Protein backbone atom coordinates (compact mmCIF):
# COMPACT_ATOMS: atom_id res chain seq x y z
CA UNK A 1 0.00 0.00 0.00
CA UNK A 2 1.40 3.40 -0.92
CA UNK A 3 1.60 6.24 1.54
CA UNK A 4 -1.12 8.10 -0.40
CA UNK A 5 -3.45 5.11 -0.29
CA UNK A 6 -2.74 4.66 3.39
CA UNK A 7 -3.64 8.28 4.05
CA UNK A 8 -6.84 7.92 2.00
CA UNK A 9 -7.96 4.83 3.90
CA UNK A 10 -7.12 6.18 7.38
CA UNK A 11 -10.31 6.38 9.45
CA UNK A 12 -11.92 9.77 9.88
CA UNK A 13 -11.79 11.36 13.34
CA UNK A 14 -15.28 10.10 14.27
CA UNK A 15 -14.39 6.56 13.14
CA UNK A 16 -11.63 6.37 15.75
CA UNK A 17 -11.97 4.93 19.23
CA UNK A 18 -9.52 6.41 21.73
CA UNK A 19 -7.66 3.61 23.51
CA UNK A 20 -4.70 5.37 25.12
CA UNK A 21 -4.60 9.09 25.83
CA UNK A 22 -1.31 10.98 25.37
CA UNK A 23 -0.45 10.84 29.08
CA UNK A 24 -0.93 7.05 29.15
CA UNK A 25 1.25 6.60 26.07
CA UNK A 26 3.92 8.82 27.59
CA UNK A 27 3.72 6.74 30.77
CA UNK A 28 4.06 3.50 28.81
CA UNK A 29 7.10 4.60 26.79
CA UNK A 30 8.85 6.27 29.73
CA UNK A 31 8.29 3.09 31.74
CA UNK A 32 9.70 1.03 28.86
CA UNK A 33 12.75 3.32 28.76
CA UNK A 34 13.25 3.03 32.53
CA UNK A 35 12.79 -0.77 32.59
CA UNK A 36 15.13 -1.37 29.63
CA UNK A 37 17.75 0.95 31.14
CA UNK A 38 17.44 -0.85 34.48
CA UNK A 39 17.78 -4.24 32.85
CA UNK A 40 20.72 -3.15 30.71
CA UNK A 41 22.57 -1.66 33.66
CA UNK A 42 21.75 -4.72 35.79
CA UNK A 43 22.50 -7.58 33.42
CA UNK A 44 25.15 -6.33 30.97
CA UNK A 45 27.85 -6.12 33.70
CA UNK A 46 26.88 -9.65 34.86
CA UNK A 47 27.24 -10.86 31.26
CA UNK A 48 30.77 -9.43 31.12
CA UNK A 49 30.20 -5.95 29.65
CA UNK A 50 31.75 -3.81 32.37
CA UNK A 51 30.92 -0.13 32.84
CA UNK A 52 29.99 2.30 35.61
CA UNK A 53 26.39 1.16 35.96
CA UNK A 54 25.27 1.98 39.48
CA UNK A 55 24.44 5.69 39.07
CA UNK A 56 22.33 5.17 35.93
CA UNK A 57 20.70 2.16 37.62
CA UNK A 58 19.53 3.91 40.77
CA UNK A 59 18.41 7.04 38.90
CA UNK A 60 16.37 4.92 36.47
CA UNK A 61 14.98 3.07 39.48
CA UNK A 62 13.79 6.35 41.02
CA UNK A 63 12.20 7.29 37.68
CA UNK A 64 10.42 3.92 37.56
CA UNK A 65 9.19 4.28 41.16
CA UNK A 66 7.77 7.75 40.42
CA UNK A 67 6.10 6.51 37.20
CA UNK A 68 4.55 3.53 39.01
CA UNK A 69 3.24 5.82 41.75
CA UNK A 70 1.71 8.20 39.16
CA UNK A 71 0.19 5.22 37.31
CA UNK A 72 -1.39 3.82 40.49
CA UNK A 73 -2.88 7.20 41.44
CA UNK A 74 -4.10 7.84 37.90
CA UNK A 75 -5.64 4.35 37.60
CA UNK A 76 -7.39 4.68 40.96
CA UNK A 77 -8.67 8.25 40.60
CA UNK A 78 -9.01 9.24 36.95
CA UNK A 79 -9.26 5.97 35.03
CA UNK A 80 -11.74 3.12 35.19
CA UNK A 81 -9.65 0.56 37.10
CA UNK A 82 -12.40 -2.05 36.58
CA UNK A 83 -11.21 -2.45 32.96
CA UNK A 84 -8.08 -4.14 34.32
CA UNK A 85 -9.64 -6.26 37.09
CA UNK A 86 -9.86 -10.02 36.59
CA UNK A 87 -13.53 -11.00 36.95
CA UNK A 88 -15.01 -14.54 37.13
CA UNK A 89 -16.09 -14.15 33.47
CA UNK A 90 -12.40 -13.63 32.55
CA UNK A 91 -11.43 -16.92 34.22
CA UNK A 92 -14.30 -18.58 32.31
CA UNK A 93 -13.08 -17.11 29.01
CA UNK A 94 -9.47 -18.17 29.61
CA UNK A 95 -10.75 -21.69 30.20
CA UNK A 96 -13.00 -21.56 27.12
CA UNK A 97 -10.11 -20.35 25.00
CA UNK A 98 -7.98 -23.25 26.22
CA UNK A 99 -10.73 -25.85 25.63
CA UNK A 100 -11.36 -24.45 22.13
CA UNK A 101 -7.81 -25.46 21.17
CA UNK A 102 -8.85 -29.10 21.46
CA UNK A 103 -12.56 -29.03 20.60
CA UNK A 104 -14.35 -27.47 17.64
CA UNK A 105 -17.73 -27.70 19.38
CA UNK A 106 -16.83 -26.09 22.73
CA UNK A 107 -18.24 -22.68 23.66
CA UNK A 108 -16.14 -19.77 22.37
CA UNK A 109 -14.82 -17.12 24.76
CA UNK A 110 -16.85 -13.91 24.72
CA UNK A 111 -15.44 -10.75 23.13
CA UNK A 112 -13.50 -8.82 25.74
CA UNK A 113 -13.95 -5.26 26.94
CA UNK A 114 -10.97 -2.90 26.69
CA UNK A 115 -8.48 -5.60 27.75
CA UNK A 116 -8.73 -9.34 27.16
CA UNK A 117 -8.34 -11.76 30.10
CA UNK A 118 -4.75 -12.71 29.25
CA UNK A 119 -3.74 -9.04 29.06
CA UNK A 120 -5.24 -8.55 32.51
CA UNK A 121 -3.35 -11.58 33.81
CA UNK A 122 -0.13 -10.22 32.31
CA UNK A 123 -0.77 -6.82 33.91
CA UNK A 124 -1.36 -8.48 37.30
CA UNK A 125 1.88 -10.46 37.02
CA UNK A 126 3.83 -7.37 35.91
CA UNK A 127 2.35 -5.35 38.77
CA UNK A 128 3.39 -7.94 41.37
CA UNK A 129 6.96 -8.25 40.10
CA UNK A 130 7.52 -4.56 39.33
CA UNK A 131 6.22 -3.59 42.80
CA UNK A 132 8.52 -6.20 44.38
CA UNK A 133 11.52 -4.91 42.38
CA UNK A 134 10.72 -1.24 43.07
CA UNK A 135 10.08 -1.89 46.78
CA UNK A 136 13.31 -3.81 47.32
CA UNK A 137 15.20 -1.38 45.07
CA UNK A 138 14.11 1.60 47.18
CA UNK A 139 15.37 -0.18 50.31
CA UNK A 140 18.65 -0.98 48.54
CA UNK A 141 19.22 2.75 48.05
CA UNK A 142 20.26 2.71 51.74
CA UNK A 143 23.42 0.94 50.61
CA UNK A 144 24.74 3.69 48.34
CA UNK A 145 25.87 7.29 48.74
CA UNK A 146 24.00 9.79 46.59
CA UNK A 147 23.85 13.60 46.52
CA UNK A 148 20.62 13.29 48.53
CA UNK A 149 21.51 10.84 51.33
CA UNK A 150 24.44 9.00 52.92
CA UNK A 151 24.60 5.22 52.92
CA UNK A 152 23.50 3.42 56.06
CA UNK A 153 23.47 -0.35 55.52
CA UNK A 154 23.32 -1.09 59.26
CA UNK A 155 19.56 -0.50 59.60
CA UNK A 156 18.94 -4.10 58.48
CA UNK A 157 20.57 -7.41 59.41
CA UNK A 158 22.74 -9.31 56.91
CA UNK A 159 20.03 -11.98 56.62
CA UNK A 160 17.39 -9.40 55.74
CA UNK A 161 19.69 -7.77 53.19
CA UNK A 162 20.26 -11.21 51.65
CA UNK A 163 16.54 -11.74 51.14
CA UNK A 164 16.05 -8.22 49.76
CA UNK A 165 18.83 -8.76 47.21
CA UNK A 166 17.47 -12.23 46.34
CA UNK A 167 13.94 -10.90 45.78
CA UNK A 168 15.23 -7.97 43.71
CA UNK A 169 17.36 -10.27 41.55
CA UNK A 170 14.66 -12.91 41.04
CA UNK A 171 12.09 -10.23 40.18
CA UNK A 172 14.50 -8.69 37.67
CA UNK A 173 15.10 -12.06 36.01
CA UNK A 174 11.34 -12.69 35.79
CA UNK A 175 11.15 -9.40 33.87
CA UNK A 176 13.33 -10.97 31.14
CA UNK A 177 10.57 -13.55 30.59
CA UNK A 178 7.85 -10.91 30.82
CA UNK A 179 9.50 -8.60 28.28
CA UNK A 180 10.00 -11.43 25.77
CA UNK A 181 6.27 -12.26 26.07
CA UNK A 182 5.28 -8.58 25.82
CA UNK A 183 7.35 -7.93 22.70
CA UNK A 184 6.09 -11.17 21.11
CA UNK A 185 2.46 -10.10 21.50
CA UNK A 186 3.26 -6.56 20.37
CA UNK A 187 4.68 -7.97 17.11
CA UNK A 188 1.93 -10.53 16.41
CA UNK A 189 -0.09 -9.49 13.33
CA UNK A 190 -3.43 -10.13 15.07
CA UNK A 191 -2.44 -7.89 17.98
CA UNK A 192 -0.63 -5.25 15.94
CA UNK A 193 -3.62 -2.89 15.91
CA UNK A 194 -3.09 -2.58 19.68
CA UNK A 195 0.62 -1.89 19.24
CA UNK A 196 -0.21 0.89 16.77
CA UNK A 197 -2.66 2.32 19.31
CA UNK A 198 0.21 2.69 21.78
CA UNK A 199 1.80 5.10 19.26
CA UNK A 200 -1.18 6.97 17.86
CA UNK A 201 -3.67 6.52 20.71
CA UNK A 202 -6.66 5.10 18.85
CA UNK A 203 -8.06 2.06 17.11
CA UNK A 204 -10.59 2.19 14.28
CA UNK A 205 -14.31 1.75 14.89
CA UNK A 206 -14.12 -1.41 12.75
CA UNK A 207 -11.33 -2.87 14.93
CA UNK A 208 -13.34 -1.94 18.00
CA UNK A 209 -16.39 -3.81 16.71
CA UNK A 210 -14.33 -6.74 15.46
CA UNK A 211 -12.28 -7.38 18.60
CA UNK A 212 -14.18 -5.87 21.53
CA UNK A 213 -17.56 -5.98 23.21
CA UNK A 214 -18.96 -2.42 22.94
CA UNK A 215 -21.19 -3.11 25.96
CA UNK A 216 -18.09 -3.59 28.13
CA UNK A 217 -15.93 -0.97 26.45
CA UNK A 218 -17.77 1.78 24.66
CA UNK A 219 -14.55 3.55 23.70
CA UNK B 1 18.87 -20.54 42.98
CA UNK B 2 20.70 -18.27 45.43
CA UNK B 3 24.21 -16.91 45.96
CA UNK B 4 25.89 -17.36 49.31
CA UNK B 5 29.12 -16.07 50.79
CA UNK B 6 31.16 -17.46 53.64
CA UNK B 7 33.13 -15.28 56.04
CA UNK B 8 36.91 -15.72 55.91
CA UNK B 9 36.64 -16.29 59.66
CA UNK B 10 34.35 -19.28 59.11
CA UNK B 11 30.79 -19.62 60.40
CA UNK B 12 27.51 -20.02 58.56
CA UNK B 13 27.02 -19.26 54.88
CA UNK B 14 25.32 -15.94 54.28
CA UNK B 15 22.62 -15.39 51.63
CA UNK B 16 23.71 -12.51 49.38
CA UNK B 17 21.22 -12.68 46.47
CA UNK B 18 19.70 -14.65 43.61
CA UNK B 19 21.94 -16.81 41.44
CA UNK B 20 22.73 -15.16 38.10
CA UNK B 21 23.05 -18.65 36.59
CA UNK B 22 19.25 -18.50 36.31
CA UNK B 23 19.33 -15.73 33.66
CA UNK B 24 19.38 -18.16 30.67
CA UNK B 25 16.54 -20.16 32.25
CA UNK B 26 14.28 -17.12 32.52
CA UNK B 27 15.12 -16.17 28.91
CA UNK B 28 14.39 -19.77 27.85
CA UNK B 29 11.04 -19.63 29.67
CA UNK B 30 10.08 -16.58 27.58
CA UNK B 31 11.10 -18.31 24.35
CA UNK B 32 9.24 -21.48 25.41
CA UNK B 33 6.09 -19.44 26.00
CA UNK B 34 6.40 -17.90 22.52
CA UNK B 35 6.81 -21.33 20.87
CA UNK B 36 3.89 -22.87 22.79
CA UNK B 37 1.67 -19.89 21.95
CA UNK B 38 2.59 -20.07 18.26
CA UNK B 39 1.58 -23.74 18.23
CA UNK B 40 -1.65 -23.01 20.12
CA UNK B 41 -2.48 -20.11 17.79
CA UNK B 42 -1.88 -22.32 14.74
CA UNK B 43 -4.19 -25.00 16.22
CA UNK B 44 -6.79 -22.36 16.99
CA UNK B 45 -6.57 -20.89 13.46
CA UNK B 46 -7.06 -24.28 11.84
CA UNK B 47 -10.47 -24.63 13.51
CA UNK B 48 -11.39 -20.95 13.62
CA UNK B 49 -14.98 -19.99 14.35
CA UNK B 50 -16.61 -16.56 14.54
CA UNK B 51 -17.36 -14.98 17.91
CA UNK B 52 -20.53 -12.97 18.38
CSV table of C-alpha atoms in Angstrom, one decimal:
chain,number,residue,atom,x,y,z
A,1,UNK,CA,0.0,0.0,0.0
A,2,UNK,CA,1.4,3.4,-0.9
A,3,UNK,CA,1.6,6.2,1.5
A,4,UNK,CA,-1.1,8.1,-0.4
A,5,UNK,CA,-3.5,5.1,-0.3
A,6,UNK,CA,-2.7,4.7,3.4
A,7,UNK,CA,-3.6,8.3,4.0
A,8,UNK,CA,-6.8,7.9,2.0
A,9,UNK,CA,-8.0,4.8,3.9
A,10,UNK,CA,-7.1,6.2,7.4
A,11,UNK,CA,-10.3,6.4,9.4
A,12,UNK,CA,-11.9,9.8,9.9
A,13,UNK,CA,-11.8,11.4,13.3
A,14,UNK,CA,-15.3,10.1,14.3
A,15,UNK,CA,-14.4,6.6,13.1
A,16,UNK,CA,-11.6,6.4,15.7
A,17,UNK,CA,-12.0,4.9,19.2
A,18,UNK,CA,-9.5,6.4,21.7
A,19,UNK,CA,-7.7,3.6,23.5
A,20,UNK,CA,-4.7,5.4,25.1
A,21,UNK,CA,-4.6,9.1,25.8
A,22,UNK,CA,-1.3,11.0,25.4
A,23,UNK,CA,-0.4,10.8,29.1
A,24,UNK,CA,-0.9,7.1,29.1
A,25,UNK,CA,1.2,6.6,26.1
A,26,UNK,CA,3.9,8.8,27.6
A,27,UNK,CA,3.7,6.7,30.8
A,28,UNK,CA,4.1,3.5,28.8
A,29,UNK,CA,7.1,4.6,26.8
A,30,UNK,CA,8.9,6.3,29.7
A,31,UNK,CA,8.3,3.1,31.7
A,32,UNK,CA,9.7,1.0,28.9
A,33,UNK,CA,12.7,3.3,28.8
A,34,UNK,CA,13.2,3.0,32.5
A,35,UNK,CA,12.8,-0.8,32.6
A,36,UNK,CA,15.1,-1.4,29.6
A,37,UNK,CA,17.8,0.9,31.1
A,38,UNK,CA,17.4,-0.8,34.5
A,39,UNK,CA,17.8,-4.2,32.8
A,40,UNK,CA,20.7,-3.2,30.7
A,41,UNK,CA,22.6,-1.7,33.7
A,42,UNK,CA,21.8,-4.7,35.8
A,43,UNK,CA,22.5,-7.6,33.4
A,44,UNK,CA,25.1,-6.3,31.0
A,45,UNK,CA,27.9,-6.1,33.7
A,46,UNK,CA,26.9,-9.6,34.9
A,47,UNK,CA,27.2,-10.9,31.3
A,48,UNK,CA,30.8,-9.4,31.1
A,49,UNK,CA,30.2,-5.9,29.7
A,50,UNK,CA,31.7,-3.8,32.4
A,51,UNK,CA,30.9,-0.1,32.8
A,52,UNK,CA,30.0,2.3,35.6
A,53,UNK,CA,26.4,1.2,36.0
A,54,UNK,CA,25.3,2.0,39.5
A,55,UNK,CA,24.4,5.7,39.1
A,56,UNK,CA,22.3,5.2,35.9
A,57,UNK,CA,20.7,2.2,37.6
A,58,UNK,CA,19.5,3.9,40.8
A,59,UNK,CA,18.4,7.0,38.9
A,60,UNK,CA,16.4,4.9,36.5
A,61,UNK,CA,15.0,3.1,39.5
A,62,UNK,CA,13.8,6.3,41.0
A,63,UNK,CA,12.2,7.3,37.7
A,64,UNK,CA,10.4,3.9,37.6
A,65,UNK,CA,9.2,4.3,41.2
A,66,UNK,CA,7.8,7.8,40.4
A,67,UNK,CA,6.1,6.5,37.2
A,68,UNK,CA,4.6,3.5,39.0
A,69,UNK,CA,3.2,5.8,41.7
A,70,UNK,CA,1.7,8.2,39.2
A,71,UNK,CA,0.2,5.2,37.3
A,72,UNK,CA,-1.4,3.8,40.5
A,73,UNK,CA,-2.9,7.2,41.4
A,74,UNK,CA,-4.1,7.8,37.9
A,75,UNK,CA,-5.6,4.4,37.6
A,76,UNK,CA,-7.4,4.7,41.0
A,77,UNK,CA,-8.7,8.2,40.6
A,78,UNK,CA,-9.0,9.2,36.9
A,79,UNK,CA,-9.3,6.0,35.0
A,80,UNK,CA,-11.7,3.1,35.2
A,81,UNK,CA,-9.6,0.6,37.1
A,82,UNK,CA,-12.4,-2.0,36.6
A,83,UNK,CA,-11.2,-2.4,33.0
A,84,UNK,CA,-8.1,-4.1,34.3
A,85,UNK,CA,-9.6,-6.3,37.1
A,86,UNK,CA,-9.9,-10.0,36.6
A,87,UNK,CA,-13.5,-11.0,36.9
A,88,UNK,CA,-15.0,-14.5,37.1
A,89,UNK,CA,-16.1,-14.1,33.5
A,90,UNK,CA,-12.4,-13.6,32.6
A,91,UNK,CA,-11.4,-16.9,34.2
A,92,UNK,CA,-14.3,-18.6,32.3
A,93,UNK,CA,-13.1,-17.1,29.0
A,94,UNK,CA,-9.5,-18.2,29.6
A,95,UNK,CA,-10.7,-21.7,30.2
A,96,UNK,CA,-13.0,-21.6,27.1
A,97,UNK,CA,-10.1,-20.3,25.0
A,98,UNK,CA,-8.0,-23.3,26.2
A,99,UNK,CA,-10.7,-25.8,25.6
A,100,UNK,CA,-11.4,-24.5,22.1
A,101,UNK,CA,-7.8,-25.5,21.2
A,102,UNK,CA,-8.9,-29.1,21.5
A,103,UNK,CA,-12.6,-29.0,20.6
A,104,UNK,CA,-14.4,-27.5,17.6
A,105,UNK,CA,-17.7,-27.7,19.4
A,106,UNK,CA,-16.8,-26.1,22.7
A,107,UNK,CA,-18.2,-22.7,23.7
A,108,UNK,CA,-16.1,-19.8,22.4
A,109,UNK,CA,-14.8,-17.1,24.8
A,110,UNK,CA,-16.8,-13.9,24.7
A,111,UNK,CA,-15.4,-10.8,23.1
A,112,UNK,CA,-13.5,-8.8,25.7
A,113,UNK,CA,-13.9,-5.3,26.9
A,114,UNK,CA,-11.0,-2.9,26.7
A,115,UNK,CA,-8.5,-5.6,27.7
A,116,UNK,CA,-8.7,-9.3,27.2
A,117,UNK,CA,-8.3,-11.8,30.1
A,118,UNK,CA,-4.8,-12.7,29.3
A,119,UNK,CA,-3.7,-9.0,29.1
A,120,UNK,CA,-5.2,-8.5,32.5
A,121,UNK,CA,-3.4,-11.6,33.8
A,122,UNK,CA,-0.1,-10.2,32.3
A,123,UNK,CA,-0.8,-6.8,33.9
A,124,UNK,CA,-1.4,-8.5,37.3
A,125,UNK,CA,1.9,-10.5,37.0
A,126,UNK,CA,3.8,-7.4,35.9
A,127,UNK,CA,2.3,-5.4,38.8
A,128,UNK,CA,3.4,-7.9,41.4
A,129,UNK,CA,7.0,-8.2,40.1
A,130,UNK,CA,7.5,-4.6,39.3
A,131,UNK,CA,6.2,-3.6,42.8
A,132,UNK,CA,8.5,-6.2,44.4
A,133,UNK,CA,11.5,-4.9,42.4
A,134,UNK,CA,10.7,-1.2,43.1
A,135,UNK,CA,10.1,-1.9,46.8
A,136,UNK,CA,13.3,-3.8,47.3
A,137,UNK,CA,15.2,-1.4,45.1
A,138,UNK,CA,14.1,1.6,47.2
A,139,UNK,CA,15.4,-0.2,50.3
A,140,UNK,CA,18.6,-1.0,48.5
A,141,UNK,CA,19.2,2.7,48.1
A,142,UNK,CA,20.3,2.7,51.7
A,143,UNK,CA,23.4,0.9,50.6
A,144,UNK,CA,24.7,3.7,48.3
A,145,UNK,CA,25.9,7.3,48.7
A,146,UNK,CA,24.0,9.8,46.6
A,147,UNK,CA,23.9,13.6,46.5
A,148,UNK,CA,20.6,13.3,48.5
A,149,UNK,CA,21.5,10.8,51.3
A,150,UNK,CA,24.4,9.0,52.9
A,151,UNK,CA,24.6,5.2,52.9
A,152,UNK,CA,23.5,3.4,56.1
A,153,UNK,CA,23.5,-0.3,55.5
A,154,UNK,CA,23.3,-1.1,59.3
A,155,UNK,CA,19.6,-0.5,59.6
A,156,UNK,CA,18.9,-4.1,58.5
A,157,UNK,CA,20.6,-7.4,59.4
A,158,UNK,CA,22.7,-9.3,56.9
A,159,UNK,CA,20.0,-12.0,56.6
A,160,UNK,CA,17.4,-9.4,55.7
A,161,UNK,CA,19.7,-7.8,53.2
A,162,UNK,CA,20.3,-11.2,51.7
A,163,UNK,CA,16.5,-11.7,51.1
A,164,UNK,CA,16.1,-8.2,49.8
A,165,UNK,CA,18.8,-8.8,47.2
A,166,UNK,CA,17.5,-12.2,46.3
A,167,UNK,CA,13.9,-10.9,45.8
A,168,UNK,CA,15.2,-8.0,43.7
A,169,UNK,CA,17.4,-10.3,41.6
A,170,UNK,CA,14.7,-12.9,41.0
A,171,UNK,CA,12.1,-10.2,40.2
A,172,UNK,CA,14.5,-8.7,37.7
A,173,UNK,CA,15.1,-12.1,36.0
A,174,UNK,CA,11.3,-12.7,35.8
A,175,UNK,CA,11.2,-9.4,33.9
A,176,UNK,CA,13.3,-11.0,31.1
A,177,UNK,CA,10.6,-13.6,30.6
A,178,UNK,CA,7.8,-10.9,30.8
A,179,UNK,CA,9.5,-8.6,28.3
A,180,UNK,CA,10.0,-11.4,25.8
A,181,UNK,CA,6.3,-12.3,26.1
A,182,UNK,CA,5.3,-8.6,25.8
A,183,UNK,CA,7.4,-7.9,22.7
A,184,UNK,CA,6.1,-11.2,21.1
A,185,UNK,CA,2.5,-10.1,21.5
A,186,UNK,CA,3.3,-6.6,20.4
A,187,UNK,CA,4.7,-8.0,17.1
A,188,UNK,CA,1.9,-10.5,16.4
A,189,UNK,CA,-0.1,-9.5,13.3
A,190,UNK,CA,-3.4,-10.1,15.1
A,191,UNK,CA,-2.4,-7.9,18.0
A,192,UNK,CA,-0.6,-5.2,15.9
A,193,UNK,CA,-3.6,-2.9,15.9
A,194,UNK,CA,-3.1,-2.6,19.7
A,195,UNK,CA,0.6,-1.9,19.2
A,196,UNK,CA,-0.2,0.9,16.8
A,197,UNK,CA,-2.7,2.3,19.3
A,198,UNK,CA,0.2,2.7,21.8
A,199,UNK,CA,1.8,5.1,19.3
A,200,UNK,CA,-1.2,7.0,17.9
A,201,UNK,CA,-3.7,6.5,20.7
A,202,UNK,CA,-6.7,5.1,18.9
A,203,UNK,CA,-8.1,2.1,17.1
A,204,UNK,CA,-10.6,2.2,14.3
A,205,UNK,CA,-14.3,1.8,14.9
A,206,UNK,CA,-14.1,-1.4,12.8
A,207,UNK,CA,-11.3,-2.9,14.9
A,208,UNK,CA,-13.3,-1.9,18.0
A,209,UNK,CA,-16.4,-3.8,16.7
A,210,UNK,CA,-14.3,-6.7,15.5
A,211,UNK,CA,-12.3,-7.4,18.6
A,212,UNK,CA,-14.2,-5.9,21.5
A,213,UNK,CA,-17.6,-6.0,23.2
A,214,UNK,CA,-19.0,-2.4,22.9
A,215,UNK,CA,-21.2,-3.1,26.0
A,216,UNK,CA,-18.1,-3.6,28.1
A,217,UNK,CA,-15.9,-1.0,26.5
A,218,UNK,CA,-17.8,1.8,24.7
A,219,UNK,CA,-14.5,3.6,23.7
B,1,UNK,CA,18.9,-20.5,43.0
B,2,UNK,CA,20.7,-18.3,45.4
B,3,UNK,CA,24.2,-16.9,46.0
B,4,UNK,CA,25.9,-17.4,49.3
B,5,UNK,CA,29.1,-16.1,50.8
B,6,UNK,CA,31.2,-17.5,53.6
B,7,UNK,CA,33.1,-15.3,56.0
B,8,UNK,CA,36.9,-15.7,55.9
B,9,UNK,CA,36.6,-16.3,59.7
B,10,UNK,CA,34.3,-19.3,59.1
B,11,UNK,CA,30.8,-19.6,60.4
B,12,UNK,CA,27.5,-20.0,58.6
B,13,UNK,CA,27.0,-19.3,54.9
B,14,UNK,CA,25.3,-15.9,54.3
B,15,UNK,CA,22.6,-15.4,51.6
B,16,UNK,CA,23.7,-12.5,49.4
B,17,UNK,CA,21.2,-12.7,46.5
B,18,UNK,CA,19.7,-14.6,43.6
B,19,UNK,CA,21.9,-16.8,41.4
B,20,UNK,CA,22.7,-15.2,38.1
B,21,UNK,CA,23.0,-18.6,36.6
B,22,UNK,CA,19.3,-18.5,36.3
B,23,UNK,CA,19.3,-15.7,33.7
B,24,UNK,CA,19.4,-18.2,30.7
B,25,UNK,CA,16.5,-20.2,32.2
B,26,UNK,CA,14.3,-17.1,32.5
B,27,UNK,CA,15.1,-16.2,28.9
B,28,UNK,CA,14.4,-19.8,27.9
B,29,UNK,CA,11.0,-19.6,29.7
B,30,UNK,CA,10.1,-16.6,27.6
B,31,UNK,CA,11.1,-18.3,24.3
B,32,UNK,CA,9.2,-21.5,25.4
B,33,UNK,CA,6.1,-19.4,26.0
B,34,UNK,CA,6.4,-17.9,22.5
B,35,UNK,CA,6.8,-21.3,20.9
B,36,UNK,CA,3.9,-22.9,22.8
B,37,UNK,CA,1.7,-19.9,22.0
B,38,UNK,CA,2.6,-20.1,18.3
B,39,UNK,CA,1.6,-23.7,18.2
B,40,UNK,CA,-1.6,-23.0,20.1
B,41,UNK,CA,-2.5,-20.1,17.8
B,42,UNK,CA,-1.9,-22.3,14.7
B,43,UNK,CA,-4.2,-25.0,16.2
B,44,UNK,CA,-6.8,-22.4,17.0
B,45,UNK,CA,-6.6,-20.9,13.5
B,46,UNK,CA,-7.1,-24.3,11.8
B,47,UNK,CA,-10.5,-24.6,13.5
B,48,UNK,CA,-11.4,-20.9,13.6
B,49,UNK,CA,-15.0,-20.0,14.3
B,50,UNK,CA,-16.6,-16.6,14.5
B,51,UNK,CA,-17.4,-15.0,17.9
B,52,UNK,CA,-20.5,-13.0,18.4
